[in-house]
Coordinates of C-alpha atoms in Angstrom, one line a residue:
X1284 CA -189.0 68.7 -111.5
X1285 CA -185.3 67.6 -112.0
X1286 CA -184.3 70.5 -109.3
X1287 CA -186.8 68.5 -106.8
X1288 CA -185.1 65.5 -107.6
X1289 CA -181.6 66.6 -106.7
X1290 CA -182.5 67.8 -103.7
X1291 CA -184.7 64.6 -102.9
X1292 CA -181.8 63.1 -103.7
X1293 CA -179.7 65.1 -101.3
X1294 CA -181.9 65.1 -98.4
X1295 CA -182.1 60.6 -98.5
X1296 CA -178.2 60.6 -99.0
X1297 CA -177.9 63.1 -95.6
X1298 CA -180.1 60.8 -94.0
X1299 CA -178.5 57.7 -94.7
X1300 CA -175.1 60.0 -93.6
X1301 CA -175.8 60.3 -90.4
X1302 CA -176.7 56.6 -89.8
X1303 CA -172.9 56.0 -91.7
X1304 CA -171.3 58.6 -89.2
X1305 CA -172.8 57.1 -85.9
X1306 CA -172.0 53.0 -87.4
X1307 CA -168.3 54.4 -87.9
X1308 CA -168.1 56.7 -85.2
X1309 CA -169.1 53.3 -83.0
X1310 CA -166.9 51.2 -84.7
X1311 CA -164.3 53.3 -84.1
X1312 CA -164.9 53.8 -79.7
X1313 CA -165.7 50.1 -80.0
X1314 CA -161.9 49.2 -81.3
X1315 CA -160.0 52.1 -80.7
X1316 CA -159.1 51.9 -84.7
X1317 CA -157.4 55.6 -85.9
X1318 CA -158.1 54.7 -89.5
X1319 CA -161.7 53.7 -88.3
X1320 CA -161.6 57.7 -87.2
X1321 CA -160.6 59.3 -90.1
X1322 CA -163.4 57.7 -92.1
X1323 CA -165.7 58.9 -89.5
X1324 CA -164.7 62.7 -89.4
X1325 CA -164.8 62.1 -93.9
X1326 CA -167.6 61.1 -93.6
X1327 CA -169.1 63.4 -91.0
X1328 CA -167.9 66.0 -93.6
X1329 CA -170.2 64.7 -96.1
X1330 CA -173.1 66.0 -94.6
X1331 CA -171.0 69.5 -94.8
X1332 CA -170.5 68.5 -98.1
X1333 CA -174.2 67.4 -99.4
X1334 CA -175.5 70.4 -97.1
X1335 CA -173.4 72.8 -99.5
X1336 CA -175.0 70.9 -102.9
X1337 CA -178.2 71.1 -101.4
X1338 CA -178.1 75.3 -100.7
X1339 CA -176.2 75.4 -104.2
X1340 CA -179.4 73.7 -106.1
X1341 CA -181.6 76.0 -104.1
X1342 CA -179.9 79.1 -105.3
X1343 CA -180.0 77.9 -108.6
X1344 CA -183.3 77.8 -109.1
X1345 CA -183.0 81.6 -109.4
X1346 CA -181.1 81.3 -112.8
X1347 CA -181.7 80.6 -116.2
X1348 CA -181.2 76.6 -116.7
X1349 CA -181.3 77.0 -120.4
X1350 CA -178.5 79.5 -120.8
X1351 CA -175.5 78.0 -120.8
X1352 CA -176.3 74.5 -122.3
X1353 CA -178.3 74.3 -118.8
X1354 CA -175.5 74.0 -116.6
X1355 CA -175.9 76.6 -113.7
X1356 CA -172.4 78.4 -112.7
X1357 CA -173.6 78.5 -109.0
X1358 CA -173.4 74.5 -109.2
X1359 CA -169.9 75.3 -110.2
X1360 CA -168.8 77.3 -107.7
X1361 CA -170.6 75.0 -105.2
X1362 CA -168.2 72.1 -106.7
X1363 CA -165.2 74.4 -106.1
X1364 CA -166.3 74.8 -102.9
X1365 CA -166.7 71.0 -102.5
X1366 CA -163.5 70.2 -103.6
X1367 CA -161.7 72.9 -101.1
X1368 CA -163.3 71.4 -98.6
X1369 CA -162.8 68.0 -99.0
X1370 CA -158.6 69.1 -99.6
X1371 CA -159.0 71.1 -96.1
X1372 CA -160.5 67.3 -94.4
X1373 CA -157.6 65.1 -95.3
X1374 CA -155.3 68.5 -94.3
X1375 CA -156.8 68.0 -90.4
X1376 CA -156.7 63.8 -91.0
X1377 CA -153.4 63.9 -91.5
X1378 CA -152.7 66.0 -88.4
X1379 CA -154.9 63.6 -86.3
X1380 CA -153.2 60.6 -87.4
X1381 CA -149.8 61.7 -87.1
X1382 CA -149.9 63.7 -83.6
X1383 CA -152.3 61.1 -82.1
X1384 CA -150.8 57.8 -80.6
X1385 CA -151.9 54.1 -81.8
X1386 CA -153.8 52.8 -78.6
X1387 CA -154.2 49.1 -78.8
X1388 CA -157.0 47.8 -81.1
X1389 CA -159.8 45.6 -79.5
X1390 CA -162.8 43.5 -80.7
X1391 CA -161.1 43.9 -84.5
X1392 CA -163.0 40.7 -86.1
X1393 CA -166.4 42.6 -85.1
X1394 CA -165.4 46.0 -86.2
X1395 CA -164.5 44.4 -89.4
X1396 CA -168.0 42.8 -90.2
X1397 CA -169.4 46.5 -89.3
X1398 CA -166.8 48.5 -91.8
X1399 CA -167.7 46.0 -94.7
X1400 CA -170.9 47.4 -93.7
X1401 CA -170.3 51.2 -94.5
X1402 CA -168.6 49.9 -97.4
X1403 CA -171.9 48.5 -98.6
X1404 CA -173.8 51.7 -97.5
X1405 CA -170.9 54.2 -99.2
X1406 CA -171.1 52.2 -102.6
X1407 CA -175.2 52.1 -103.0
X1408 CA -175.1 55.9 -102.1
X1409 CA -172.3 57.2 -104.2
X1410 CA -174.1 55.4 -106.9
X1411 CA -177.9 56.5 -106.2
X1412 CA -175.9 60.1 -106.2
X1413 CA -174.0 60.0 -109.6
X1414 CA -177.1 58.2 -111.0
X1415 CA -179.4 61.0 -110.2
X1416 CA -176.4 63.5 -111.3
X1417 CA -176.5 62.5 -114.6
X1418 CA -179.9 62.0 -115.6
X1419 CA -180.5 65.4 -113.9
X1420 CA -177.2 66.9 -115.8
X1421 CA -175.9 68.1 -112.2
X1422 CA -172.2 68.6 -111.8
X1423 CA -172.4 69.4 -108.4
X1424 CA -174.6 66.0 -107.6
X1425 CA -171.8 64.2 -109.6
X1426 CA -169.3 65.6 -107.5
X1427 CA -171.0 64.9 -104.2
X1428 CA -171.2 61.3 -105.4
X1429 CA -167.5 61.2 -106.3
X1430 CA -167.1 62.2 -102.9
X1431 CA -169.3 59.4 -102.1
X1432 CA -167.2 57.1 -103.9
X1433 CA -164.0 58.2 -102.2
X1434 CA -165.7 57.5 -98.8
X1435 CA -166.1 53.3 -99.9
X1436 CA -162.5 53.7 -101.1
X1437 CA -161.5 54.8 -97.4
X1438 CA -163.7 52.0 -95.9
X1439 CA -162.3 49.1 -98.1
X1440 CA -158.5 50.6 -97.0
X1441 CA -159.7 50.7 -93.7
X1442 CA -161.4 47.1 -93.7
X1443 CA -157.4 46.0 -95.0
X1444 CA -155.9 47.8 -92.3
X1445 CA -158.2 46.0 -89.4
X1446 CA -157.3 42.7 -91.0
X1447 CA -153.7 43.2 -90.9
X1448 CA -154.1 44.3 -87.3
X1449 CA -156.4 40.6 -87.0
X1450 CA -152.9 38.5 -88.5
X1451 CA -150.0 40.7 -86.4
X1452 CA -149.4 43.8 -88.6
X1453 CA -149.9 46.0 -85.7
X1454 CA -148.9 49.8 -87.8
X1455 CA -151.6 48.5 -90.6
X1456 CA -154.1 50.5 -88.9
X1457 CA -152.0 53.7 -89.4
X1458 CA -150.8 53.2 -93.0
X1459 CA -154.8 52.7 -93.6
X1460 CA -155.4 56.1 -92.2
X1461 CA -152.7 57.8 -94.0
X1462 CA -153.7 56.3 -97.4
X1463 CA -157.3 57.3 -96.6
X1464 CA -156.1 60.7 -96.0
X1465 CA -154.1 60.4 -99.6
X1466 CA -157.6 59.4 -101.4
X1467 CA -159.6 62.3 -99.5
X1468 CA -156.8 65.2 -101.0
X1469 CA -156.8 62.9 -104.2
X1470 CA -160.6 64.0 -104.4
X1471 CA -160.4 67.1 -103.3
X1472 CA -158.0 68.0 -105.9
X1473 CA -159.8 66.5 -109.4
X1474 CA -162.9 68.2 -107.8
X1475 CA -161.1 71.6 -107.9
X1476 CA -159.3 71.4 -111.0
X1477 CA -162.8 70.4 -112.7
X1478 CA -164.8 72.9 -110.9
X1479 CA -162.0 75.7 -112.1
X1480 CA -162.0 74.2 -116.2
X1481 CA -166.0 74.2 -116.2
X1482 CA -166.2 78.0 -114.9
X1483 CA -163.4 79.1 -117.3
X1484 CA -165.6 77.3 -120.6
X1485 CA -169.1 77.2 -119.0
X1486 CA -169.7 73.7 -119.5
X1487 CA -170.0 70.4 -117.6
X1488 CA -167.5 70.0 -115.1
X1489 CA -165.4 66.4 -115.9
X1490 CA -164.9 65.8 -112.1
X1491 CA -165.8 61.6 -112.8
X1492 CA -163.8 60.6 -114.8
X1493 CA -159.9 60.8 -113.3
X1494 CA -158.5 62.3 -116.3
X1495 CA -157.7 66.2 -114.5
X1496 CA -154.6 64.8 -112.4
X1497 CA -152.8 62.5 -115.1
X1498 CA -153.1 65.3 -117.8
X1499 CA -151.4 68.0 -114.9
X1500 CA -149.1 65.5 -114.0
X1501 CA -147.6 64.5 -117.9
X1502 CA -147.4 68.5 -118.3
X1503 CA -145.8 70.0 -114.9
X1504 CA -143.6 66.7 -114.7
X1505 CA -140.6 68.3 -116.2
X1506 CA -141.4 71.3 -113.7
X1507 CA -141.7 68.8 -110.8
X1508 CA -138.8 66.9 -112.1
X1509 CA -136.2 70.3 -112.2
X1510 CA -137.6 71.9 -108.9
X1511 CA -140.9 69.9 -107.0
X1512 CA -139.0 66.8 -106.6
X1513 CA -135.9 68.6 -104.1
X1514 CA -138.6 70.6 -103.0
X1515 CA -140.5 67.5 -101.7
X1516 CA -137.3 66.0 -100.7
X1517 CA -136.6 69.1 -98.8
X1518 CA -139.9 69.3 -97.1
X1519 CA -139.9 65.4 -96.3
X1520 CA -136.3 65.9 -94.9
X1521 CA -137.4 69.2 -92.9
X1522 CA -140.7 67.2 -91.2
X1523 CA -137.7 64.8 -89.2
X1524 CA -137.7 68.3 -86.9
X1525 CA -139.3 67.9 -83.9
X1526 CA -139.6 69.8 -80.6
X1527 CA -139.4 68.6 -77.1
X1528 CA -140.8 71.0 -74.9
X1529 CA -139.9 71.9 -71.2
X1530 CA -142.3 69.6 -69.7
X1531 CA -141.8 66.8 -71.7
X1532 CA -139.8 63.6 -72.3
X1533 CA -139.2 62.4 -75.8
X1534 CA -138.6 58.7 -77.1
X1535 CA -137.2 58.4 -80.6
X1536 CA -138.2 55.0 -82.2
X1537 CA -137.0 53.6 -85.4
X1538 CA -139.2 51.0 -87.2
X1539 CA -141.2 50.8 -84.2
X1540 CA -137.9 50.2 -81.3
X1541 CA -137.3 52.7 -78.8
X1542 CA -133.6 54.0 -79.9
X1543 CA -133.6 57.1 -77.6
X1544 CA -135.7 56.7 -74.4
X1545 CA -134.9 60.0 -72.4
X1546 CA -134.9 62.6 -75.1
X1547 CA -134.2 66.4 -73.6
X1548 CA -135.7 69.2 -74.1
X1549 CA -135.2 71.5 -77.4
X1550 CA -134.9 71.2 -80.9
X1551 CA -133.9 67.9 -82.5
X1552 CA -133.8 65.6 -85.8
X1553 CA -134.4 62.2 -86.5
X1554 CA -135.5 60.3 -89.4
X1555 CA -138.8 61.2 -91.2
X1556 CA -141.4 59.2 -91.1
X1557 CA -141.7 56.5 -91.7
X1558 CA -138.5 55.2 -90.1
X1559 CA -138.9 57.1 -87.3
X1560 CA -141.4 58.2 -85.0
X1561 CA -141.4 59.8 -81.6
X1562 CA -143.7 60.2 -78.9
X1563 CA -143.5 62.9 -76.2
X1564 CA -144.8 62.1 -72.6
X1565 CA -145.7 64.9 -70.6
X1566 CA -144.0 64.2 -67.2
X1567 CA -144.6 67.6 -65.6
X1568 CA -148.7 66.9 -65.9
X1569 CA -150.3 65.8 -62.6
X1570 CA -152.6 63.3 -63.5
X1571 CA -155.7 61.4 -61.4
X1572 CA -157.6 58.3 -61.0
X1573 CA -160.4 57.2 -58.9
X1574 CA -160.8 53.9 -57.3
X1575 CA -164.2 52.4 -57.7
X1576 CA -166.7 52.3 -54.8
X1577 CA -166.0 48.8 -53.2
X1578 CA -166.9 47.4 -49.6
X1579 CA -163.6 46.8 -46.8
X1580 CA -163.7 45.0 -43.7
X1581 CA -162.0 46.8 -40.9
X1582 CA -160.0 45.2 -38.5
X1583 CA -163.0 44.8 -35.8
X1584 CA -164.9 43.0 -38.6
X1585 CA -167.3 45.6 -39.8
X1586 CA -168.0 46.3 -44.0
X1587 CA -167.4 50.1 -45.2
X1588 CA -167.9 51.8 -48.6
X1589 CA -164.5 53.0 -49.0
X1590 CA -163.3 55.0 -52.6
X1591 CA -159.8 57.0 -53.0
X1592 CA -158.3 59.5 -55.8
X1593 CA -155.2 59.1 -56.2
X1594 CA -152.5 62.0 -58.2
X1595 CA -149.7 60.8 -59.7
X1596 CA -147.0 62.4 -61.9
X1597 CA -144.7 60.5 -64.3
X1598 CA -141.5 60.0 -63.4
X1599 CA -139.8 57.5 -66.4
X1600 CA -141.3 58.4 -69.2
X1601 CA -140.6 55.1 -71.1
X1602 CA -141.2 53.0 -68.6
X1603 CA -144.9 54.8 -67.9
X1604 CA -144.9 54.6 -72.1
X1605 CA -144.1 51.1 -72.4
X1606 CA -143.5 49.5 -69.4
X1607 CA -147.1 49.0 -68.7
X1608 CA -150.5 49.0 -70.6
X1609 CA -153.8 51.0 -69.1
X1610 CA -151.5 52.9 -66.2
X1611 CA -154.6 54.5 -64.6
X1612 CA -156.5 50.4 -64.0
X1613 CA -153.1 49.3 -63.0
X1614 CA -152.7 52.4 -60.4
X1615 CA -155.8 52.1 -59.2
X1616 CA -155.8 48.8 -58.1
X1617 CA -152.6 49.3 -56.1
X1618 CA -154.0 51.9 -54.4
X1619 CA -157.3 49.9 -53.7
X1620 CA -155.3 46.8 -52.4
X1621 CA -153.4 49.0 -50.3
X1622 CA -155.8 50.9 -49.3
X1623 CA -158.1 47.4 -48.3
X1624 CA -154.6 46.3 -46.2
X1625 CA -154.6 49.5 -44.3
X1626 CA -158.7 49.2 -43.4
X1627 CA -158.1 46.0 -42.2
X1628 CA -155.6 47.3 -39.7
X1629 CA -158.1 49.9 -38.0
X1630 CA -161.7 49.6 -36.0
X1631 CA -164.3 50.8 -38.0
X1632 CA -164.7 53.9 -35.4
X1633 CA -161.1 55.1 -35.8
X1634 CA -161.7 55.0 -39.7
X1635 CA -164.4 56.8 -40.2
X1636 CA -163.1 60.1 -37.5
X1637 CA -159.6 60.4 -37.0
X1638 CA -157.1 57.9 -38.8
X1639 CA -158.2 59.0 -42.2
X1640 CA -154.4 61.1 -42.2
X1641 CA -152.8 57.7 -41.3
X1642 CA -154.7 55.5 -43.9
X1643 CA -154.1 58.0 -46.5
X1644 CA -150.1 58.1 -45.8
X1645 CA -149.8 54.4 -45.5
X1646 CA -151.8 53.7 -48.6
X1647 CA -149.7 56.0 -50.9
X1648 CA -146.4 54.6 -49.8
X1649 CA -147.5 51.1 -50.2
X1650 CA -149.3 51.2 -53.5
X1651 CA -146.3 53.2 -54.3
X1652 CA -144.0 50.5 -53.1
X1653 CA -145.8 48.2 -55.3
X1654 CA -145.6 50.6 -58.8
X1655 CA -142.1 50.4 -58.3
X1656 CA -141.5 46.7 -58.0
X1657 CA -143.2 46.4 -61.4
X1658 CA -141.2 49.3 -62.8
X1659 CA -144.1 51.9 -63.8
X1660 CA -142.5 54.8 -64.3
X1661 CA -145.1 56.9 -61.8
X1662 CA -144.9 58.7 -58.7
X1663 CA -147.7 59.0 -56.5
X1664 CA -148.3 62.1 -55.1
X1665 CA -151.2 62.3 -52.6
X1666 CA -153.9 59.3 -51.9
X1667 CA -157.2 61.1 -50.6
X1668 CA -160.4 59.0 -49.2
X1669 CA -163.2 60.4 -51.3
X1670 CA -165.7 58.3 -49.2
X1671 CA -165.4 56.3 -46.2
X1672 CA -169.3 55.1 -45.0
X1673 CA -170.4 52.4 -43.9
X1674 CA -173.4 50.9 -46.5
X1675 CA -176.8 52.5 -46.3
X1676 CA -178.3 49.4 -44.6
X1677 CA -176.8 49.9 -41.7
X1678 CA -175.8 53.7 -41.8
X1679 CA -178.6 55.2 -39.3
X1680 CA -177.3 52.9 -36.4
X1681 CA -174.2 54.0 -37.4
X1682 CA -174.9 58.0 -37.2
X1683 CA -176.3 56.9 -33.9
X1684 CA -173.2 55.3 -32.5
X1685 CA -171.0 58.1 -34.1
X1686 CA -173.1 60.8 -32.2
X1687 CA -172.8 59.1 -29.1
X1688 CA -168.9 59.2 -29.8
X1689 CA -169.1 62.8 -30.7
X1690 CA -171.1 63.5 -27.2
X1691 CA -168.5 61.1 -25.2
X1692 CA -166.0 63.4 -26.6
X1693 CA -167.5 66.1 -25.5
X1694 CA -168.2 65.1 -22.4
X1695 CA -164.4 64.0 -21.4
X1696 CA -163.3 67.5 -23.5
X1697 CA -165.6 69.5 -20.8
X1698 CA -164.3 66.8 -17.3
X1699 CA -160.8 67.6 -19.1
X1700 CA -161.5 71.5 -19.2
X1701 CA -162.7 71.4 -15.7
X1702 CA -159.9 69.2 -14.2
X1703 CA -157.7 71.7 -16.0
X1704 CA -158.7 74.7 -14.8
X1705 CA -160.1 73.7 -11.1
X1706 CA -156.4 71.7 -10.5
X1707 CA -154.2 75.0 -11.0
X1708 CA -156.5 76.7 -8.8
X1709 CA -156.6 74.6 -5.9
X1710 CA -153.1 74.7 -6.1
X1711 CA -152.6 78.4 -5.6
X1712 CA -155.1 78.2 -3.1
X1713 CA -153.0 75.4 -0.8
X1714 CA -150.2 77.4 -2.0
X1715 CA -151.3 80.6 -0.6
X1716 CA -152.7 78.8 2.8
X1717 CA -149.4 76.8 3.3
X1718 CA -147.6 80.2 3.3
X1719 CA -150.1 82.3 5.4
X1720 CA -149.8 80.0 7.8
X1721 CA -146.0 79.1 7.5
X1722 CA -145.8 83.0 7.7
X1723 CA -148.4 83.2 11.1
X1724 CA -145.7 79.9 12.3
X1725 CA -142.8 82.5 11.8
X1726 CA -145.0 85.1 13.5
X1727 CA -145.4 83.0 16.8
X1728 CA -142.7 82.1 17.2
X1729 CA -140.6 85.0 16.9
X1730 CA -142.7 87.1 19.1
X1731 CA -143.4 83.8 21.6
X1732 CA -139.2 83.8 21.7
X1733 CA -139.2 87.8 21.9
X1734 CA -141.7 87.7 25.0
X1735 CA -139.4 84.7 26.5
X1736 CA -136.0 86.5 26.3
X1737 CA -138.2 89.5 28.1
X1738 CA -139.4 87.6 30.6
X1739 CA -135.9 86.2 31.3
X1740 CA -134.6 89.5 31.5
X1741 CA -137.0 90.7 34.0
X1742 CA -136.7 87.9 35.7
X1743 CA -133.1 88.0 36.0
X1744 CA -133.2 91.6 37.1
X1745 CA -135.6 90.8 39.9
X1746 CA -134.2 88.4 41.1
X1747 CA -130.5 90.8 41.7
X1748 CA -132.9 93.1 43.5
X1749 CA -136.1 91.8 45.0
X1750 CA -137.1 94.4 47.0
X1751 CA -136.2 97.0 44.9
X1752 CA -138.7 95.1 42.0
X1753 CA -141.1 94.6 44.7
X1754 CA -141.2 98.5 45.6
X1755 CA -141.6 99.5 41.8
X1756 CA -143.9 96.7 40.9
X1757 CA -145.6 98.2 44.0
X1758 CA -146.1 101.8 42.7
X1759 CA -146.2 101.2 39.4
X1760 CA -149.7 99.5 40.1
X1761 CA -150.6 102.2 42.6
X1762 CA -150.2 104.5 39.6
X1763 CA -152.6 102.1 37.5
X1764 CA -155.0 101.8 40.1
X1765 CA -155.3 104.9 42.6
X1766 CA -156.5 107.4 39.6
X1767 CA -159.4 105.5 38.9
X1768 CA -160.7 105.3 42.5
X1769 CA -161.8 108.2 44.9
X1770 CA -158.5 108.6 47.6
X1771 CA -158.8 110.6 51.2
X1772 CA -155.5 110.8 53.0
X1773 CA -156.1 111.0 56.8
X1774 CA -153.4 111.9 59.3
X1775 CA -152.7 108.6 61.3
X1776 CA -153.0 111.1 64.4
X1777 CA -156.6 111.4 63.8
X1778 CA -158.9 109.3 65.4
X1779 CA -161.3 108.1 62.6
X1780 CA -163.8 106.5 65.1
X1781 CA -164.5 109.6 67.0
X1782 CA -164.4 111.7 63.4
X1783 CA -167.6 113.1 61.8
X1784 CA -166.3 112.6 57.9
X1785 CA -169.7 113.8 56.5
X1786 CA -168.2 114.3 53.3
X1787 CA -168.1 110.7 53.0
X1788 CA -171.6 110.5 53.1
X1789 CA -171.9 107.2 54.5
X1790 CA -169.8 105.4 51.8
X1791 CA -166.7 104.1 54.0
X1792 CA -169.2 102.1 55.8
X1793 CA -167.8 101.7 58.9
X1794 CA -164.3 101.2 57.1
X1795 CA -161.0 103.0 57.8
X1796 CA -159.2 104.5 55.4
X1797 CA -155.9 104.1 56.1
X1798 CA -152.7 105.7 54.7
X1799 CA -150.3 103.5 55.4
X1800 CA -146.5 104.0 55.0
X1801 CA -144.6 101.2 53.1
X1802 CA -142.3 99.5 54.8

């Protein structure tokens, strides 16, 4: 029956966990709060925690409860275990808090009405936990509860921290998160040391009552006076080391003022914390940030659904650092009031086909005009429209309009094809006309000028002998004509009249042939 209990007990406490994680996790989104963290990831661990009890009691049911004075040595080990863990937890706190940077703390007097909260809900539970520990004679109950316990510590430092934030104590909220991280390895510790003495003597473990770290302390003081305490001083001295890698830009503070604001890098020393700090920028990193969807009016007076990414780089790291708070809002609304002065220069046609180049150029040099007057410490790389519509309303008669543009343009691409090709051809056709017929020109008159000077030439020679001319011209035709016609040469002494030519058959007709002699 007690066994039941415990784990009743266990299974009501995880319960009311996971409510405690979500409240603090909450709290912690809802102010930004790094000590508010810490107790969320302790007390996430709780469930670890209580889960381990719970799978210890289990296992011990398999055991003898009476040997032993009743005290089971898996319960024990399970607190060992407990303790480990809980060391290992404010190990990766203390890395969170110092690696993370303090972001600035909002809605503070509402988050610290919700953390007195999970203090109320850490104190009832540690208590129902060591309550039902005792009376059931469990030392790994009892050591969940301490745990338990440690978590309302953490909240109450935490609830300080936020209210030094509230009056102007602005590094409150870290100091909370380191002492919180001090109480979780505080716990983790007494739960070990007990966990070790009751598996060494087989009794109940003493993890409740604070008296395992004192009793160390008084006996390895001499120990920690002679070689822990340069050891420590060493180690403290040895954590002002710090590495500034390729890519990034340091800034060395001291008590919270930048001393060193362009830090190289390598290897290099400062004070330990808590004088000084640093914080490393990553200036090599391209970063992005979207503008929200908003409407424009274009220069022609029509609304559009316009949005942009833009990627930036940092270019002074302390300037990007502290120059400015929330750089991604302030570079996005440059780039959306630019981008809103460039619409309004353009009709809505040209926007939405082909000045998106143009708008895109113009916007990043004037938004990045305007990051430099207030001395951000960013350069823009690239501005890109993610959407440029016009609203759903009206974006059918819009499709219609652009596909009309798109067939206009094809249209005038096809006349312009055309013209292109039926222009050089027309050409070369007058070209090749122009010279046939300057060529036929050429032609004529050569052989018109060639016949001419013949003629003359003839001419000229007739006319020095006439007669001569006359005689050749004479038989030259003779010699054209007479083989082509039947000839009959007839002595001049021969009377044709009284001649019977029957070889003529009748053709003469009455007609002399007569040779005559030229003259």
């Amino acid at each position: 029956m007690q066994s039941n209990r415990k784990e009743r007990t266990l299974i009501v406490t995880i319960a009311v966990n996971f409510v405690l994680i979500l409240l603090k996790f909450g709290l912690a989104w809802f102010s930004g709060s790094l000590a508010l963290k810490a107790g969320a990831w302790h007390s996430f661990s709780d469930i670890f925690v209580s889960g381990i009890v719970l799978a210890g009691l289990i296992l011990s049911r398999r055991e003898d409860l009476q040997r032993q004075h009743g005290i089971s040595r898996i319960e024990n080990a399970v607190a060992l275990i407990v303790g480990l863990f809980i060391l290992y937890v404010g190990v990766e706190i203390f890395v969170e808090v110092v690696r993370g940077d303090q972001p600035p703390l909002t809605n503070v007097p509402v988050v610290i009405a919700g953390a007195v909260l999970t203090i109320i809900i850490s104190f009832f539970m540690a208590r129902y936990k060591m309550y039902v520990g005792r009376e059931t004679n469990s030392p790994s109950l009892i050591a969940d509860g301490f745990h338990s316990r440690l978590d309302m510590y953490s909240s109450i430092v935490v609830v300080a921290g936020l209210a030094g934030y509230q009056i102007g104590l602005f590094n409150m909220d870290r100091v909370a998160a380191v002492v919180v991280v001090a109480l979780v390895v505080w716990a983790g510790l007494e739960i070990i040391l007990g966990a070790l003495r009751a598996l060494r003597s087989g009794r109940l473990a003493q993890v409740l009552h604070d008296k395992h770290l004192p009793g160390r302390a008084d006996k390895w003081m001499p120990y920690l006076r002679k070689a822990g305490l340069p050891f420590l001083l060493i180690a403290w001295l040895s954590s002002g080391l710090y590495t500034v890698q390729w890519n990034q830009t340091g800034i060395e503070k001291r008590f919270g003022k930048p001393v060193e604001t362009d830090v190289s890098p390598g290897l290099h020393f400062r004070l330990p914390w808590p004088f000084s700090t640093v914080d490393l920028v990553d200036v090599e990193k391209v970063r992005s940030v979207n503008t929200p969807e908003s409407l424009m009016l274009t220069g022609d007076e029509n609304l559009i659904e316009v949005s942009a990414t833009a990627h930036y780089a940092v270019s002074n790291a302390f300037n990007y650092a502290y120059g400015i708070s929330a750089p991604d809002k302030i570079i996005a609304l440059a780039v959306e009031s630019a981008l809103r002065q460039n619409i309004s220069r353009q009709p809505v046609d040209t926007v939405l086909t082909n000045a998106k180049d143009e708008i895109q150029q113009n916007t990043a040099t004037e938004a990045q005009t305007v990051l430099n007057e207030i001395g951000a410490g960013i350069r823009l790389l690239t501005v890109q429209l993610t959407k440029a519509s016009p609203p759903i309303e009206v974006l059918p008669a819009f499709k219609d309009v652009a596909s009309a543009k798109e067939d206009q343009m094809t249209y005038l691409n096809e006349a312009y094809a055309y013209q292109n090709e039926i222009i050089p051809e027309s050409r070369g056709q007058a070209a090749e006309i122009i010279a046939a017929a300057e060529a036929y020109r050429e032609d004529k008159i050569s052989s018109s000028r060639g016949e001419a000077n013949a003629f003359t030439n003839r001419l000229s020679a007739f006319n020095q002998s006439r007669d001569i001319t006359k005689t050749r011209l004479y038989i030259e035709t003779m010699e054209r004509v007479l083989p082509k016609v039947e000839k009959m040469i007839i002595d001049k002494r021969i009377d044709v009249q009284s001649t019977d030519l029957w070889m003529l058959n009748g053709r003469l007709s009455g007609q002399l042939l007569k040779e005559e002699t030229p003259k």
